[in-house]
Amino acid sequence: MSSVRPSMRVLRWFMSPFFGQERSYWRAVTACFLVASTFWLLNALNKTYTTRITYPLACRYDDARFVPVQPLPQEVALNVTGRGWKLLRRQLAFDVKPAELLLRGPATRYLTVNALRPALQQAMDGLQFNYLLADTLWVDLDRLVSRRLPLALSPATDGAALPYEARFEPAEVTFRGPASKVENLPDPYPVHLPQAPAGSTDGDIQVPIGGPELVRTNVQDVRVRLVRRPVVTLPVDVVPELLDAPAGRQFHLTPATVRVRLQFFPEDTAGFRPEQVRVQLHYGQFLSPTDSIIRPFLSEKPPQVRGYLVLTRGVRVRSK
């Protein structure tokens, strides 16, 4: 009885024609495989398929009036039907025309399938658009505005005034960007010293302007000349305002006033009035869920203030 398994005998029978053949034989076999594969591929590419693809988008808007706050969508996932040739061309990104979407400014907050369908169908030559895989594409455009602001030294990190008068060159800087960011910039705009000036009572340093993301300035840094000045510290007791409190209820605050430390240059104290200072409490923003203490914050101060610090760390709020 032969010890060779039946499966091995079948394999040898199948492979026997390929052994001992000349090189020309193998060239013929290879050519046959290539021709067969080509016909199979051409036949497959001529068939119609329904599948999921991602298609590129080109968002158009008036860049002289508007600016995107968030990155605009670059492509969209969708279900399409088309011949294999068209699908292969899209997969290889060969001569693919993006779908152009017209955005009309901040009024356009999102794009639905009704807004996308005409642009996609017009751009997808030979492909039939079936449906989006996401219901909505979100966009965020804002008005592009410019604002010119004077400069001032920013207080130290602990709220203390820096004992210097600063002369800036240029004295004002133009900020350009989304209205939601530019219109909320402080006036005057604070310039942060990179480090404490070394020993000299006056000197020149170059300081970067900085600024929020997406906001550009007409200069990258300014020249600052520092002159040492005395600083006057004034404590002020302010009755805080309770915001967002439930209607129809009265509350008792402990302590009843909040102490704030303000710092001025000597000549700026003459026109100061305590009613120029406002302190507020946001009801519900408790320091801990187990108590009723709210941290006060300075909401309004005179423009002459060089530094400030809220000394009262917390106010207890209780219903009467």
Tab-separated table of C-alpha atoms in Angstrom:
chain	number	residue	atom	x	y	z
A	1	MET	CA	0.000	0.000	0.000
A	2	SER	CA	1.399	3.396	-0.930
A	3	SER	CA	2.294	5.645	1.992
A	4	VAL	CA	1.601	8.797	-0.035
A	5	ARG	CA	-1.597	10.511	0.980
A	6	PRO	CA	-4.313	10.989	-1.678
A	7	SER	CA	-4.124	14.757	-1.330
A	8	MET	CA	-0.399	14.727	-2.110
A	9	ARG	CA	-0.973	12.578	-5.218
A	10	VAL	CA	-3.549	15.080	-6.468
A	11	LEU	CA	-1.131	17.973	-5.876
A	12	ARG	CA	1.670	16.188	-7.759
A	13	TRP	CA	-0.669	15.444	-10.639
A	14	PHE	CA	-1.651	19.104	-10.844
A	15	MET	CA	1.915	20.426	-10.660
A	16	SER	CA	3.552	17.847	-12.955
A	17	PRO	CA	2.954	19.831	-16.192
A	18	PHE	CA	4.939	22.755	-14.772
A	19	PHE	CA	8.149	20.853	-14.075
A	20	GLY	CA	10.900	20.577	-16.657
A	21	GLN	CA	9.428	23.199	-18.992
A	22	GLU	CA	11.483	25.648	-21.042
A	23	ARG	CA	11.598	29.418	-20.434
A	24	SER	CA	9.325	30.119	-23.406
A	25	TYR	CA	6.637	28.007	-21.791
A	26	TRP	CA	6.632	30.128	-18.674
A	27	ARG	CA	6.475	33.331	-20.729
A	28	ALA	CA	3.368	32.012	-22.441
A	29	VAL	CA	1.777	31.034	-19.118
A	30	THR	CA	2.516	34.471	-17.660
A	31	ALA	CA	1.046	36.209	-20.717
A	32	CYS	CA	-2.117	34.143	-20.400
A	33	PHE	CA	-2.504	35.089	-16.737
A	34	LEU	CA	-1.983	38.786	-17.553
A	35	VAL	CA	-4.538	38.742	-20.356
A	36	ALA	CA	-7.069	36.919	-18.186
A	37	SER	CA	-6.522	39.316	-15.275
A	38	THR	CA	-6.888	42.316	-17.560
A	39	PHE	CA	-10.178	41.078	-19.002
A	40	TRP	CA	-11.429	40.302	-15.477
A	41	LEU	CA	-10.483	43.795	-14.260
A	42	LEU	CA	-12.045	45.518	-17.265
A	43	ASN	CA	-15.221	43.515	-16.811
A	44	ALA	CA	-15.336	44.369	-13.065
A	45	LEU	CA	-14.780	48.091	-13.687
A	46	ASN	CA	-17.661	48.170	-16.165
A	47	LYS	CA	-20.120	47.020	-13.511
A	48	THR	CA	-22.215	49.340	-11.332
A	49	TYR	CA	-21.612	49.501	-7.579
A	50	THR	CA	-23.169	51.254	-4.598
A	51	THR	CA	-20.631	52.149	-1.929
A	52	ARG	CA	-19.460	54.711	0.609
A	53	ILE	CA	-16.869	57.341	-0.355
A	54	THR	CA	-15.534	60.658	0.921
A	55	TYR	CA	-15.812	63.549	-1.506
A	56	PRO	CA	-13.777	66.800	-1.318
A	57	LEU	CA	-15.457	70.142	-0.621
A	58	ALA	CA	-14.403	73.697	-1.457
A	59	CYS	CA	-16.079	76.308	0.762
A	60	ARG	CA	-16.303	79.760	-0.862
A	61	TYR	CA	-16.973	82.955	1.100
A	62	ASP	CA	-16.107	86.646	0.988
A	63	ASP	CA	-12.731	86.579	2.755
A	64	ALA	CA	-12.630	90.396	2.770
A	65	ARG	CA	-15.658	90.461	5.112
A	66	PHE	CA	-15.680	87.128	6.934
A	67	VAL	CA	-13.271	84.718	8.619
A	68	PRO	CA	-13.783	81.098	9.766
A	69	VAL	CA	-13.644	80.677	13.542
A	70	GLN	CA	-13.393	76.888	13.230
A	71	PRO	CA	-11.764	74.943	10.345
A	72	LEU	CA	-14.203	74.554	7.493
A	73	PRO	CA	-15.110	71.006	6.352
A	74	GLN	CA	-12.719	69.702	3.696
A	75	GLU	CA	-14.671	66.572	2.725
A	76	VAL	CA	-17.954	64.802	3.331
A	77	ALA	CA	-18.816	61.107	3.675
A	78	LEU	CA	-21.667	59.948	1.423
A	79	ASN	CA	-23.215	56.958	-0.300
A	80	VAL	CA	-23.034	56.900	-4.114
A	81	THR	CA	-23.778	54.636	-7.072
A	82	GLY	CA	-21.562	54.496	-10.137
A	83	ARG	CA	-19.448	52.407	-12.484
A	84	GLY	CA	-16.190	50.976	-11.244
A	85	TRP	CA	-14.161	53.310	-13.486
A	86	LYS	CA	-15.620	56.407	-11.818
A	87	LEU	CA	-15.190	54.966	-8.339
A	88	LEU	CA	-11.568	54.043	-9.067
A	89	ARG	CA	-10.852	57.556	-10.335
A	90	ARG	CA	-12.281	59.008	-7.097
A	91	GLN	CA	-10.270	56.563	-4.993
A	92	LEU	CA	-7.059	57.564	-6.781
A	93	ALA	CA	-8.019	61.287	-6.540
A	94	PHE	CA	-7.408	61.611	-10.291
A	95	ASP	CA	-8.973	64.734	-11.838
A	96	VAL	CA	-11.612	65.014	-9.082
A	97	LYS	CA	-13.517	68.297	-9.025
A	98	PRO	CA	-14.438	69.422	-5.456
A	99	ALA	CA	-18.021	70.353	-4.735
A	100	GLU	CA	-18.179	74.144	-4.314
A	101	LEU	CA	-20.289	75.438	-1.420
A	102	LEU	CA	-21.177	79.128	-1.118
A	103	LEU	CA	-21.235	80.396	2.482
A	104	ARG	CA	-23.046	83.693	3.018
A	105	GLY	CA	-21.439	84.674	6.314
A	106	PRO	CA	-22.387	84.230	9.990
A	107	ALA	CA	-26.019	83.575	8.992
A	108	THR	CA	-24.901	80.190	7.595
A	109	ARG	CA	-24.413	78.006	10.685
A	110	TYR	CA	-24.817	74.593	9.074
A	111	LEU	CA	-25.298	72.871	5.732
A	112	THR	CA	-28.072	70.295	5.290
A	113	VAL	CA	-28.474	67.643	2.620
A	114	ASN	CA	-30.749	69.995	0.633
A	115	ALA	CA	-27.924	72.558	0.442
A	116	LEU	CA	-25.254	69.969	-0.384
A	117	ARG	CA	-27.106	67.848	-2.941
A	118	PRO	CA	-26.987	70.263	-5.946
A	119	ALA	CA	-23.283	71.037	-5.478
A	120	LEU	CA	-22.338	67.377	-5.035
A	121	GLN	CA	-24.395	66.134	-7.964
A	122	GLN	CA	-22.943	68.800	-10.239
A	123	ALA	CA	-19.349	68.010	-9.223
A	124	MET	CA	-19.587	64.186	-9.205
A	125	ASP	CA	-19.387	63.448	-12.917
A	126	GLY	CA	-20.760	59.965	-13.529
A	127	LEU	CA	-21.624	59.228	-9.889
A	128	GLN	CA	-25.134	59.253	-8.478
A	129	PHE	CA	-25.460	60.851	-5.035
A	130	ASN	CA	-27.698	58.754	-2.761
A	131	TYR	CA	-27.462	60.169	0.762
A	132	LEU	CA	-25.146	61.738	3.336
A	133	LEU	CA	-23.720	59.593	6.105
A	134	ALA	CA	-24.034	62.615	8.439
A	135	ASP	CA	-27.195	64.711	8.572
A	136	THR	CA	-25.512	68.123	8.881
A	137	LEU	CA	-22.175	69.840	8.308
A	138	TRP	CA	-21.475	72.631	10.816
A	139	VAL	CA	-19.672	75.837	9.827
A	140	ASP	CA	-18.688	78.872	11.891
A	141	LEU	CA	-17.987	82.180	10.143
A	142	ASP	CA	-17.649	85.556	11.848
A	143	ARG	CA	-17.344	89.137	10.674
A	144	LEU	CA	-13.768	90.235	9.943
A	145	VAL	CA	-13.167	93.505	11.832
A	146	SER	CA	-10.268	95.772	12.772
A	147	ARG	CA	-9.803	97.689	16.007
A	148	ARG	CA	-7.058	100.095	17.045
A	149	LEU	CA	-6.190	100.031	20.753
A	150	PRO	CA	-3.784	101.920	23.009
A	151	LEU	CA	-1.326	99.896	25.077
A	152	ALA	CA	-0.704	99.640	28.816
A	153	LEU	CA	1.465	97.511	31.064
A	154	SER	CA	-0.281	94.428	32.387
A	155	PRO	CA	-0.290	94.008	36.190
A	156	ALA	CA	1.870	91.331	37.778
A	157	THR	CA	0.465	87.797	38.083
A	158	ASP	CA	-0.660	88.500	41.661
A	159	GLY	CA	-2.603	91.594	40.609
A	160	ALA	CA	0.016	94.042	41.923
A	161	ALA	CA	0.853	97.118	39.880
A	162	LEU	CA	4.259	97.333	38.259
A	163	PRO	CA	6.085	100.447	39.549
A	164	TYR	CA	6.830	101.671	36.036
A	165	GLU	CA	5.316	104.064	33.574
A	166	ALA	CA	5.596	102.658	30.085
A	167	ARG	CA	5.998	104.560	26.836
A	168	PHE	CA	5.220	102.384	23.835
A	169	GLU	CA	6.427	102.697	20.269
A	170	PRO	CA	4.061	102.471	18.476
A	171	ALA	CA	1.610	103.781	21.059
A	172	GLU	CA	-1.352	101.947	19.452
A	173	VAL	CA	-1.728	98.596	17.719
A	174	THR	CA	-4.348	97.465	15.181
A	175	PHE	CA	-5.969	94.097	15.810
A	176	ARG	CA	-7.736	92.293	12.954
A	177	GLY	CA	-9.758	89.095	13.239
A	178	PRO	CA	-13.174	87.640	14.155
A	179	ALA	CA	-15.541	90.192	15.677
A	180	SER	CA	-16.326	87.891	18.615
A	181	LYS	CA	-12.678	88.028	19.667
A	182	VAL	CA	-11.570	91.517	18.589
A	183	GLU	CA	-14.539	93.354	20.110
A	184	ASN	CA	-13.875	91.704	23.488
A	185	LEU	CA	-10.234	92.828	23.706
A	186	PRO	CA	-9.554	95.086	26.721
A	187	ASP	CA	-9.025	98.819	26.233
A	188	PRO	CA	-6.202	99.653	26.803
A	189	TYR	CA	-4.647	96.396	25.652
A	190	PRO	CA	-2.326	94.909	28.312
A	191	VAL	CA	1.287	94.211	27.340
A	192	HIS	CA	3.057	91.584	29.458
A	193	LEU	CA	6.701	92.115	30.333
A	194	PRO	CA	8.692	88.933	29.634
A	195	GLN	CA	10.649	89.420	32.880
A	196	ALA	CA	11.217	92.026	35.557
A	197	PRO	CA	13.493	94.818	34.278
A	198	ALA	CA	16.996	94.372	35.610
A	199	GLY	CA	17.975	97.128	38.023
A	200	SER	CA	17.774	100.012	35.560
A	201	THR	CA	15.322	102.807	36.393
A	202	ASP	CA	14.691	103.351	32.722
A	203	GLY	CA	15.575	101.403	29.630
A	204	ASP	CA	14.287	100.045	26.344
A	205	ILE	CA	13.034	96.516	25.807
A	206	GLN	CA	11.264	94.740	22.957
A	207	VAL	CA	8.016	93.065	24.027
A	208	PRO	CA	5.838	90.738	21.885
A	209	ILE	CA	2.212	91.801	21.519
A	210	GLY	CA	0.621	88.365	21.556
A	211	GLY	CA	-3.143	88.145	21.284
A	212	PRO	CA	-5.957	85.608	20.929
A	213	GLU	CA	-5.928	82.865	18.328
A	214	LEU	CA	-7.032	83.990	14.820
A	215	VAL	CA	-6.349	87.663	15.692
A	216	ARG	CA	-3.514	89.344	13.794
A	217	THR	CA	-1.717	92.581	14.623
A	218	ASN	CA	-0.065	95.153	12.387
A	219	VAL	CA	3.195	94.729	14.386
A	220	GLN	CA	4.650	91.656	16.070
A	221	ASP	CA	6.282	93.474	18.996
A	222	VAL	CA	6.629	96.960	20.416
A	223	ARG	CA	9.449	98.962	21.926
A	224	VAL	CA	8.809	99.764	25.601
A	225	ARG	CA	10.618	102.468	27.547
A	226	LEU	CA	10.173	102.059	31.291
A	227	VAL	CA	10.366	104.852	33.854
A	228	ARG	CA	10.207	103.925	37.534
A	229	ARG	CA	7.268	105.508	39.356
A	230	PRO	CA	5.888	105.328	42.938
A	231	VAL	CA	2.591	103.473	43.369
A	232	VAL	CA	-0.213	104.414	45.775
A	233	THR	CA	-2.344	101.601	47.239
A	234	LEU	CA	-5.978	102.302	48.201
A	235	PRO	CA	-8.284	99.764	49.901
A	236	VAL	CA	-11.960	100.033	48.934
A	237	ASP	CA	-14.978	98.285	50.485
A	238	VAL	CA	-17.638	97.498	47.872
A	239	VAL	CA	-21.144	96.090	48.299
A	240	PRO	CA	-21.276	93.122	45.881
A	241	GLU	CA	-24.048	92.517	43.357
A	242	LEU	CA	-25.657	89.066	43.306
A	243	LEU	CA	-26.332	87.923	39.729
A	244	ASP	CA	-28.589	85.139	38.397
A	245	ALA	CA	-30.300	84.649	41.781
A	246	PRO	CA	-33.722	82.940	41.828
A	247	ALA	CA	-36.559	85.447	41.469
A	248	GLY	CA	-38.835	86.169	44.416
A	249	ARG	CA	-36.264	85.339	47.096
A	250	GLN	CA	-34.085	87.541	49.316
A	251	PHE	CA	-30.554	86.692	50.316
A	252	HIS	CA	-28.192	87.646	53.128
A	253	LEU	CA	-24.495	88.138	52.287
A	254	THR	CA	-21.670	87.534	54.760
A	255	PRO	CA	-19.588	89.669	54.772
A	256	ALA	CA	-21.804	92.445	53.463
A	257	THR	CA	-18.906	94.185	51.669
A	258	VAL	CA	-15.928	92.984	49.674
A	259	ARG	CA	-12.534	94.588	50.130
A	260	VAL	CA	-10.581	95.395	46.977
A	261	ARG	CA	-7.034	96.728	46.803
A	262	LEU	CA	-6.421	99.246	44.000
A	263	GLN	CA	-3.068	100.696	42.957
A	264	PHE	CA	-2.566	104.036	41.190
A	265	PHE	CA	0.158	106.399	40.221
A	266	PRO	CA	-0.046	109.409	42.609
A	267	GLU	CA	-1.572	111.850	40.102
A	268	ASP	CA	-4.362	109.387	39.199
A	269	THR	CA	-5.879	109.248	42.685
A	270	ALA	CA	-7.422	112.748	42.543
A	271	GLY	CA	-10.286	111.794	40.255
A	272	PHE	CA	-10.987	108.393	41.806
A	273	ARG	CA	-14.466	107.732	43.287
A	274	PRO	CA	-15.362	104.495	45.107
A	275	GLU	CA	-18.603	104.139	43.131
A	276	GLN	CA	-16.459	103.517	40.038
A	277	VAL	CA	-15.687	100.039	41.426
A	278	ARG	CA	-18.163	97.155	41.016
A	279	VAL	CA	-17.898	93.653	42.435
A	280	GLN	CA	-20.228	90.830	41.412
A	281	LEU	CA	-21.173	87.347	42.594
A	282	HIS	CA	-22.554	84.680	40.247
A	283	TYR	CA	-25.237	82.743	42.093
A	284	GLY	CA	-24.690	79.009	41.838
A	285	GLN	CA	-20.918	79.198	41.229
A	286	PHE	CA	-20.090	77.927	44.695
A	287	LEU	CA	-16.534	77.098	45.670
A	288	SER	CA	-17.738	73.723	46.966
A	289	PRO	CA	-21.020	71.821	46.501
A	290	THR	CA	-21.246	71.401	50.300
A	291	ASP	CA	-21.347	75.120	51.179
A	292	SER	CA	-22.820	78.400	49.900
A	293	ILE	CA	-19.623	80.455	49.481
A	294	ILE	CA	-19.093	82.301	46.190
A	295	ARG	CA	-15.846	83.866	45.009
A	296	PRO	CA	-16.319	87.588	44.186
A	297	PHE	CA	-14.807	89.118	41.076
A	298	LEU	CA	-14.068	92.677	40.035
A	299	SER	CA	-16.384	93.545	37.124
A	300	GLU	CA	-15.648	97.260	36.720
A	301	LYS	CA	-12.810	99.589	37.721
A	302	PRO	CA	-11.486	103.039	36.766
A	303	PRO	CA	-9.193	103.094	33.722
A	304	GLN	CA	-6.456	104.749	35.817
A	305	VAL	CA	-6.016	101.616	37.978
A	306	ARG	CA	-2.532	100.124	37.493
A	307	GLY	CA	-3.134	96.984	39.543
A	308	TYR	CA	-5.845	95.399	41.665
A	309	LEU	CA	-6.543	92.451	43.912
A	310	VAL	CA	-9.811	91.216	45.463
A	311	LEU	CA	-8.809	90.608	49.096
A	312	THR	CA	-12.078	88.984	50.221
A	313	ARG	CA	-11.755	85.370	49.112
A	314	GLY	CA	-15.382	84.358	49.477
A	315	VAL	CA	-18.906	85.567	50.368
A	316	ARG	CA	-21.464	83.282	52.003
A	317	VAL	CA	-24.942	83.548	50.471
A	318	ARG	CA	-27.970	82.498	52.517
A	319	SER	CA	-31.662	82.803	51.825
A	320	LYS	CA	-33.608	84.971	54.287
